[in-house]
CSV table of C-alpha atoms in Angstrom, one decimal:
chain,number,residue,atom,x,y,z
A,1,UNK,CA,24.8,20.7,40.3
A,2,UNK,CA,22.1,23.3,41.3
A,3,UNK,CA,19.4,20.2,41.6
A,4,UNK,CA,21.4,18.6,44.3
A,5,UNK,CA,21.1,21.6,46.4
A,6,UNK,CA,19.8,20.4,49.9
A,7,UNK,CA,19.3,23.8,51.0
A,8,UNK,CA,19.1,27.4,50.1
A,9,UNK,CA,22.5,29.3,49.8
A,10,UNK,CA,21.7,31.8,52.9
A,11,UNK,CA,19.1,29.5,55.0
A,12,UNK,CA,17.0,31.1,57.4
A,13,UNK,CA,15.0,29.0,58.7
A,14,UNK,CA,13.0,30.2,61.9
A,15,UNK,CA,14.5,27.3,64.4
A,16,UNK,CA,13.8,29.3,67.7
A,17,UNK,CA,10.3,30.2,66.9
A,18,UNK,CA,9.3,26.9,67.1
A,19,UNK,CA,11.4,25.5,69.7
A,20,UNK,CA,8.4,25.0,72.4
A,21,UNK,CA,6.8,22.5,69.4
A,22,UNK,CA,10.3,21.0,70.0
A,23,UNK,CA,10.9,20.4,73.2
A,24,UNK,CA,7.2,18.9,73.4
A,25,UNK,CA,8.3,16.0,70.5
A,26,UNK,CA,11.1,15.3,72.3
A,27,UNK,CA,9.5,15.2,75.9
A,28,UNK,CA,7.1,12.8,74.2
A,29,UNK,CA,9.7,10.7,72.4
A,30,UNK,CA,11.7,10.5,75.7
A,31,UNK,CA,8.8,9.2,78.1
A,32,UNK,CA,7.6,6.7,75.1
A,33,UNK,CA,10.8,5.4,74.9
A,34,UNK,CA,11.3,5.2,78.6
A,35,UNK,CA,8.0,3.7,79.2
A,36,UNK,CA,8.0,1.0,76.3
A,37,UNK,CA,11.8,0.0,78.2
A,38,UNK,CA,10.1,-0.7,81.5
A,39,UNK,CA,7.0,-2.1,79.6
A,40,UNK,CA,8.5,-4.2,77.1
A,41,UNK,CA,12.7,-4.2,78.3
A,42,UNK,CA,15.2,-5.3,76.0
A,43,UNK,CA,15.5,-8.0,73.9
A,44,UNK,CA,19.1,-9.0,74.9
A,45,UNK,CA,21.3,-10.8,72.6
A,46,UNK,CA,23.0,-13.9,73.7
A,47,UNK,CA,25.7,-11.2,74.4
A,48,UNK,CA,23.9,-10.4,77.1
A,49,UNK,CA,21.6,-13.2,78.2
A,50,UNK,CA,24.2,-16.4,78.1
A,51,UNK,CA,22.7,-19.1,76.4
A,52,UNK,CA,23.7,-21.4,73.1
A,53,UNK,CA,23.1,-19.4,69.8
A,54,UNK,CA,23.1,-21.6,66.7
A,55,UNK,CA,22.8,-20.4,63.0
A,56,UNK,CA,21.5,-22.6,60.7
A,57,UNK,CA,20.3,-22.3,56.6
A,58,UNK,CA,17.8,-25.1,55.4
A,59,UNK,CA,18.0,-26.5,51.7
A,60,UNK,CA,14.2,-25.0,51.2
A,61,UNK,CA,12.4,-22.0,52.6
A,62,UNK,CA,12.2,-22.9,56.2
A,63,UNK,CA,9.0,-23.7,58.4
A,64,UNK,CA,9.5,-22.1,61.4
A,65,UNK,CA,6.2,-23.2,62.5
A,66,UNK,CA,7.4,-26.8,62.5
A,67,UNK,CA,10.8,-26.1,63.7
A,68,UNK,CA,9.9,-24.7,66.7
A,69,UNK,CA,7.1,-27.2,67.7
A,70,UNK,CA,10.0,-30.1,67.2
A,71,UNK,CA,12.7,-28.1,69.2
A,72,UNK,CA,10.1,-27.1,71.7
A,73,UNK,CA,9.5,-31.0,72.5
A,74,UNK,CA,13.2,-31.4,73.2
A,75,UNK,CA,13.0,-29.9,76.8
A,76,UNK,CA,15.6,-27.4,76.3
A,77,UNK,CA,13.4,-24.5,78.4
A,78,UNK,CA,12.9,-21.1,76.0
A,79,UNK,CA,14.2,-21.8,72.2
A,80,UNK,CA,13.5,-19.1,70.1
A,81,UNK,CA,13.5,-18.9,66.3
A,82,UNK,CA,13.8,-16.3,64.0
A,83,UNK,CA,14.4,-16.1,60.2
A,84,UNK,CA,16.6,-12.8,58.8
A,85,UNK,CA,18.5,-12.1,55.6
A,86,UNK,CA,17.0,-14.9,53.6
A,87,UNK,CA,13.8,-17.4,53.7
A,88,UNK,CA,16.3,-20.1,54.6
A,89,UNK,CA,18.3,-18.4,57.2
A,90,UNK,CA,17.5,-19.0,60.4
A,91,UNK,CA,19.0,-18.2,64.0
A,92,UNK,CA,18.0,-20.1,67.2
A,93,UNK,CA,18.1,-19.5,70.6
A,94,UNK,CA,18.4,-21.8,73.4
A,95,UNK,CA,18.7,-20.7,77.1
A,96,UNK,CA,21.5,-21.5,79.0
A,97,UNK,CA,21.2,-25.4,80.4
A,98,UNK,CA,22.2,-26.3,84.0
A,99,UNK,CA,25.3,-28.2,84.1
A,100,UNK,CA,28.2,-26.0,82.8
A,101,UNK,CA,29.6,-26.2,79.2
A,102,UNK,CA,28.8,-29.7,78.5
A,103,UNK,CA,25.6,-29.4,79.2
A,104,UNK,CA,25.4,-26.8,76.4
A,105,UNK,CA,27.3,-29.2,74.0
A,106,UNK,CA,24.3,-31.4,74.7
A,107,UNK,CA,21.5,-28.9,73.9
A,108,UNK,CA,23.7,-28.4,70.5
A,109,UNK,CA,23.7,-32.0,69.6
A,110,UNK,CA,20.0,-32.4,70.8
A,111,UNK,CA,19.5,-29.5,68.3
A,112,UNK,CA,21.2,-31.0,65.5
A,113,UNK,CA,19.6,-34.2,66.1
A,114,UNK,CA,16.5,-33.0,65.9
A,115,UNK,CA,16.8,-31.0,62.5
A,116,UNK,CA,18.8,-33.6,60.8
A,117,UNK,CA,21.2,-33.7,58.4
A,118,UNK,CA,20.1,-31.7,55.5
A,119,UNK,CA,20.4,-28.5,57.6
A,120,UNK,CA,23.8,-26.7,57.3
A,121,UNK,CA,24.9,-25.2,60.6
A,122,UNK,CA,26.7,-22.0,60.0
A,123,UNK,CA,28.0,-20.5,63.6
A,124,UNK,CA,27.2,-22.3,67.3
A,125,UNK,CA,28.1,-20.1,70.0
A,126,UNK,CA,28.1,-20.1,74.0
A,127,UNK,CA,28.2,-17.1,76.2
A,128,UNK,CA,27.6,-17.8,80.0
A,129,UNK,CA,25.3,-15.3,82.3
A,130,UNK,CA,28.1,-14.1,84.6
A,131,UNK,CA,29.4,-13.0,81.3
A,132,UNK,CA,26.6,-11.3,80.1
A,133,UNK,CA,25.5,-9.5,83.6
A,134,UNK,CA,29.6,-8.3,83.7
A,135,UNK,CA,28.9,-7.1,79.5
A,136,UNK,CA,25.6,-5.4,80.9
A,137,UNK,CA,27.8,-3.3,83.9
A,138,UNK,CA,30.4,-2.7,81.0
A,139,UNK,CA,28.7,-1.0,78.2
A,140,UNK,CA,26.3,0.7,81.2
A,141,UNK,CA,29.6,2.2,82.2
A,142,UNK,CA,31.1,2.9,79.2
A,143,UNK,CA,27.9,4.9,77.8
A,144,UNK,CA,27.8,7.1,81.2
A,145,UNK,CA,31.3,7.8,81.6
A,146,UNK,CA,31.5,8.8,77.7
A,147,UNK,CA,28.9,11.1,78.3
A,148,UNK,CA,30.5,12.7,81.9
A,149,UNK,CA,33.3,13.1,79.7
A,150,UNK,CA,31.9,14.8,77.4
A,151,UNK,CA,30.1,17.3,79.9
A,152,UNK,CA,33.5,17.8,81.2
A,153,UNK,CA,35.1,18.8,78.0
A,154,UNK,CA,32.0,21.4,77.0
A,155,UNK,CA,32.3,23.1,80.1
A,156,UNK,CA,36.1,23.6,80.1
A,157,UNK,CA,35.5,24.2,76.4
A,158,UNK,CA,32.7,26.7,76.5
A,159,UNK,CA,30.7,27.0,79.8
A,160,UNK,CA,28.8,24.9,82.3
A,161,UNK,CA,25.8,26.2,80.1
A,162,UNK,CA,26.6,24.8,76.8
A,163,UNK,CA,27.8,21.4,78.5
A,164,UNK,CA,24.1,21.1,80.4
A,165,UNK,CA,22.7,21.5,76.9
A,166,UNK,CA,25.2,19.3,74.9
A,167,UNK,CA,24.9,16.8,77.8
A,168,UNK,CA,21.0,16.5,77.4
A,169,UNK,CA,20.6,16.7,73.9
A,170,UNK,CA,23.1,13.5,73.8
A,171,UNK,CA,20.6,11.6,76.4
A,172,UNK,CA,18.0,12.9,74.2
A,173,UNK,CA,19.6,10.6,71.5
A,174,UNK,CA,20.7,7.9,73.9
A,175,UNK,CA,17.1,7.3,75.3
A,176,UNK,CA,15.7,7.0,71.7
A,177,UNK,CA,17.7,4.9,70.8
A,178,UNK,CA,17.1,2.5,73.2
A,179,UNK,CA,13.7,3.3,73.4
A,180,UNK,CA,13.4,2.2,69.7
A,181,UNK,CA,15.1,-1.0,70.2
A,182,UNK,CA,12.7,-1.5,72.7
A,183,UNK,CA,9.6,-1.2,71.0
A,184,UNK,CA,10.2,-3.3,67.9
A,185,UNK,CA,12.3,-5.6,70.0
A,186,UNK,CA,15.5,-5.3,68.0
A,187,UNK,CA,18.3,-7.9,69.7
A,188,UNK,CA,20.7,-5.7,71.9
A,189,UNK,CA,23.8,-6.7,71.8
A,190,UNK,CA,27.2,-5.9,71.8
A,191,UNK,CA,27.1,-4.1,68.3
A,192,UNK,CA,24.3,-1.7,69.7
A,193,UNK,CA,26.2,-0.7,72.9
A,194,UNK,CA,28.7,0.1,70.2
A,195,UNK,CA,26.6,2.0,67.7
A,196,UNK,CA,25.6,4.1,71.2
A,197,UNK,CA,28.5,4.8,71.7
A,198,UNK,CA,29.2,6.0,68.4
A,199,UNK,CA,25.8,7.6,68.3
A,200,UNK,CA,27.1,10.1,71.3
A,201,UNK,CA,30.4,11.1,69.6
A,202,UNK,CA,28.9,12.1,66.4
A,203,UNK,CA,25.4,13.6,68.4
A,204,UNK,CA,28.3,15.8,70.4
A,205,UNK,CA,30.4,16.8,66.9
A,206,UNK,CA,27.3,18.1,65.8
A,207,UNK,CA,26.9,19.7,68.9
A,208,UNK,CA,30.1,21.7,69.1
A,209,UNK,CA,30.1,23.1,65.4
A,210,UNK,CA,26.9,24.8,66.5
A,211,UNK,CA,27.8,26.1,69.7
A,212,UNK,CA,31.6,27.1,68.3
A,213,UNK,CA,29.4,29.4,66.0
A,214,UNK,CA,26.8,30.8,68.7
A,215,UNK,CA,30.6,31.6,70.4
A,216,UNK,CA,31.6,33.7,67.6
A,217,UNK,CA,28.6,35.1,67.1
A,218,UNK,CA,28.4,36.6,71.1
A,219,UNK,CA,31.7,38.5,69.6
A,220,UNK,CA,30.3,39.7,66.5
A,221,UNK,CA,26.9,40.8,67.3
A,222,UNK,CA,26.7,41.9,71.3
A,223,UNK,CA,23.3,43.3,71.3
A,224,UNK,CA,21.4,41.1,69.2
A,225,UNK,CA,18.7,39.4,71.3
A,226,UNK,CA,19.9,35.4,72.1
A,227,UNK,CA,17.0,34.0,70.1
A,228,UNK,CA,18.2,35.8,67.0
A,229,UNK,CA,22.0,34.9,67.3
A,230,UNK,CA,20.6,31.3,68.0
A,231,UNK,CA,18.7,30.9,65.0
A,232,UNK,CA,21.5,33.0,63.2
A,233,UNK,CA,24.0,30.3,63.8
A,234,UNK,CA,21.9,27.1,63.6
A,235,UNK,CA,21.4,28.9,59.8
A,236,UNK,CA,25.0,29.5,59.2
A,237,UNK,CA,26.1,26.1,60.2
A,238,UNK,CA,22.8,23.7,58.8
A,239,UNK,CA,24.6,23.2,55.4
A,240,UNK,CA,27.4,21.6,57.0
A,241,UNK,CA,25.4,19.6,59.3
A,242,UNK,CA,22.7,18.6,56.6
A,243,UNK,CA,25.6,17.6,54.0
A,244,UNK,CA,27.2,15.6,56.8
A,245,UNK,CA,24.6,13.5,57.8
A,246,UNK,CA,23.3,12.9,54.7
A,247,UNK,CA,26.6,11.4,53.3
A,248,UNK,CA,26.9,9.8,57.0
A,249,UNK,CA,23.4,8.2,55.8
A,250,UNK,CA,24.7,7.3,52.9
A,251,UNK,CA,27.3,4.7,53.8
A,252,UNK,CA,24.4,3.6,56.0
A,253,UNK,CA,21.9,2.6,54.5
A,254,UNK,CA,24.5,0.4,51.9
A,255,UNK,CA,25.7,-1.2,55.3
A,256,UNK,CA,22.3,-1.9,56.5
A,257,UNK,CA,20.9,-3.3,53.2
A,258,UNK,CA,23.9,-5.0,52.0
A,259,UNK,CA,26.4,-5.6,55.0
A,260,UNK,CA,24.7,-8.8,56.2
A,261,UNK,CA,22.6,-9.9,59.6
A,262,UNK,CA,25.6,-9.4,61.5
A,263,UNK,CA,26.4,-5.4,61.4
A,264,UNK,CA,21.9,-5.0,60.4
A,265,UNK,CA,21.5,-4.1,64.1
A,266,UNK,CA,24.7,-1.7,64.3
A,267,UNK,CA,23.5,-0.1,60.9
A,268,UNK,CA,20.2,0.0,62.1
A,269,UNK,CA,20.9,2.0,65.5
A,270,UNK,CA,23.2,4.1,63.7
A,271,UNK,CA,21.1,5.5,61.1
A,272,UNK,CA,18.3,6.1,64.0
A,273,UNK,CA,21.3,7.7,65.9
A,274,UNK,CA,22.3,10.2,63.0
A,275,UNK,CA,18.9,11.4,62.1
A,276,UNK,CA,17.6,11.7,65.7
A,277,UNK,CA,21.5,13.5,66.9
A,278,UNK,CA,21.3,15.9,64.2
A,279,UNK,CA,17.7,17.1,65.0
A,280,UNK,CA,18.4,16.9,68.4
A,281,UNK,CA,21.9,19.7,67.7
A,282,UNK,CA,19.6,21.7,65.6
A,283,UNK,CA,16.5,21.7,67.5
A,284,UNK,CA,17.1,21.3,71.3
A,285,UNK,CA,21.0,21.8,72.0
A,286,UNK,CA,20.9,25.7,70.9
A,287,UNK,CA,17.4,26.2,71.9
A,288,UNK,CA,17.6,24.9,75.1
A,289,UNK,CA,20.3,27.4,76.0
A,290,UNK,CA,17.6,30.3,76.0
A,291,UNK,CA,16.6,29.1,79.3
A,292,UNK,CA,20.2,28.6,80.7
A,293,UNK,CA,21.0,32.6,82.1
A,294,UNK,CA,23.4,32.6,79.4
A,295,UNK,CA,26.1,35.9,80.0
A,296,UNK,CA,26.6,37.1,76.7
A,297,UNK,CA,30.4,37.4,77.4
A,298,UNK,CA,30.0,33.5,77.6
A,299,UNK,CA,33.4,31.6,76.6
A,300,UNK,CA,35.1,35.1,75.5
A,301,UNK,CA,37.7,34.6,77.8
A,302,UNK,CA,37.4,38.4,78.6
A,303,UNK,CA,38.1,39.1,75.4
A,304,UNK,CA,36.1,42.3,73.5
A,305,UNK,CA,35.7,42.3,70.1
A,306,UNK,CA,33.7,45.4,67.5
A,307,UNK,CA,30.4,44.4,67.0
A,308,UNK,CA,29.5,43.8,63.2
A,309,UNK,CA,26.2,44.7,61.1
A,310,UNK,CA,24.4,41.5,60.2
């Protein structure tokens, strides 16, 4: 089993020497991502957006070319094609008509009348505006008050420090995410907000393994300098965090390769989410309480313990 070893038995891997080299990725990461948002914004699904969304597979490879140009002509305003999963798989987008729902059962029919008969049309859906603006407030909400939450249950659980760090490391993950959707122009929809939201949980497990040890470390070892119990308990606790993610990653990429369309965009922004959360716990969560004016009787509860020899 020795050649599946992911890592060394007693890692020691210098984490806080390098943690300036860090902090400047992820500074560059986090204004890329926020400047391709306001550059580029989000392609919103019809989640989001309202609109008819039709699914359709052709008998032969289809020519998107040519379908667009003869559901362009059909005066249906912005109708967008795109082809996934297979050569004859394609979905189209229509914006939302004026005139209520049976104006969008028009657009449909115009739509089918236009491709004809040897199309087969596999899902037709319609999602209204007010809908997708109240979906926008929603998962807006929901990813803000998960991640209050969890700065509320670090501090109780550890102090006001750790929760700061735990709390920006999880933005960290949050922004790149989004920011990565944003630059390829992935459709954000309801399954994203989702993976986000699954994204933080996991980012913040990660999180509190690390910090859990860098607790009982502060017992164990009192005068050992910070940057050294730091990079002490990133190293005890990587080969639990390494093996986690990459069995996380696992079950991933079979989702994302084999799961279908539907979940790709979920899959997608969750493997992004694992990898970037568990640099982000190794790399800027632990480091970034250096510069916190950490007490080193932090989360003791008062409690005095014999220092041990490392």
């Amino acid at each position: 089993m020795g050649m599946f070893r992911l890592l060394p038995d007693k890692p020691n891997f210098e984490f806080l020497r390098w943690r300036l080299i860090f902090f400047a990725l992820s500074a560059v990461l986090m204004l890329a991502s926020i400047t391709v948002y306001f550059a580029k914004g989000l392609n919103y699904g019809i989640d989001f957006e309202g609109g008819v969304l039709v699914e359709v597979r052709t008998p032969t490879p289809a020519d998107l070319g040519s379908m667009r140009a003869t559901l362009g002509d059909l005066g249906l305003g912005e109708v967008t094609l795109q082809e996934f999963g297979t050569p004859t798989d394609v979905l189209i987008r229509v914006q939302k008509q004026e005139g209520g729902e049976a104006a969008q059962q028009r657009a449909v029919e115009a739509v089918r009348n236009a491709l004809g008969k040897d199309v087969e049309y596999r899902r037709v859906e319609f999602v209204g505006p007010k809908v997708g603006s109240e979906l926008i407030r929603a998962g807006v909400t929901a990813v803000l008050l998960a991640i209050v939450a969890m700065l509320i249950y670090i501090w109780f659980r550890f102090e006001w420090q750790f929760g700061i760090g735990a709390v920006l490391a999880l933005s960290h993950d949050v922004l790149a995410t989004i920011g990565v959707f944003a630059f390829f122009q992935f459709e954000f929809n309801l399954s994203t907000v989702a993976a986000i939201l699954t994204i933080a949980g996991y980012s913040i497990n990660d999180t509190v393994v690390v910090y859990d040890r860098v607790r009982e470390n502060f017992r164990k070892y009192k005068r050992m300098p910070l940057d050294q119990l730091f990079n002490r308990s990133i190293n005890e606790t990587l080969s639990r965090t390494v093996r986690t993610s990459a069995t996380t990653l696992l079950a991933l990429f079979a989702l994302y390769f084999f799961g279908g369309e539907v979940i790709s965009g979920f899959s997608f922004a969750m493997i992004f989410g694992i990898v970037v959360g568990t640099y982000s716990s190794i790399c800027i969560a632990v480091p970034l309480l250096l510069y916190m004016s950490l007490g080193r009787d932090a989360g003791m509860g008062g409690r005095e313990t014999a220092e041990e020899t490392p």
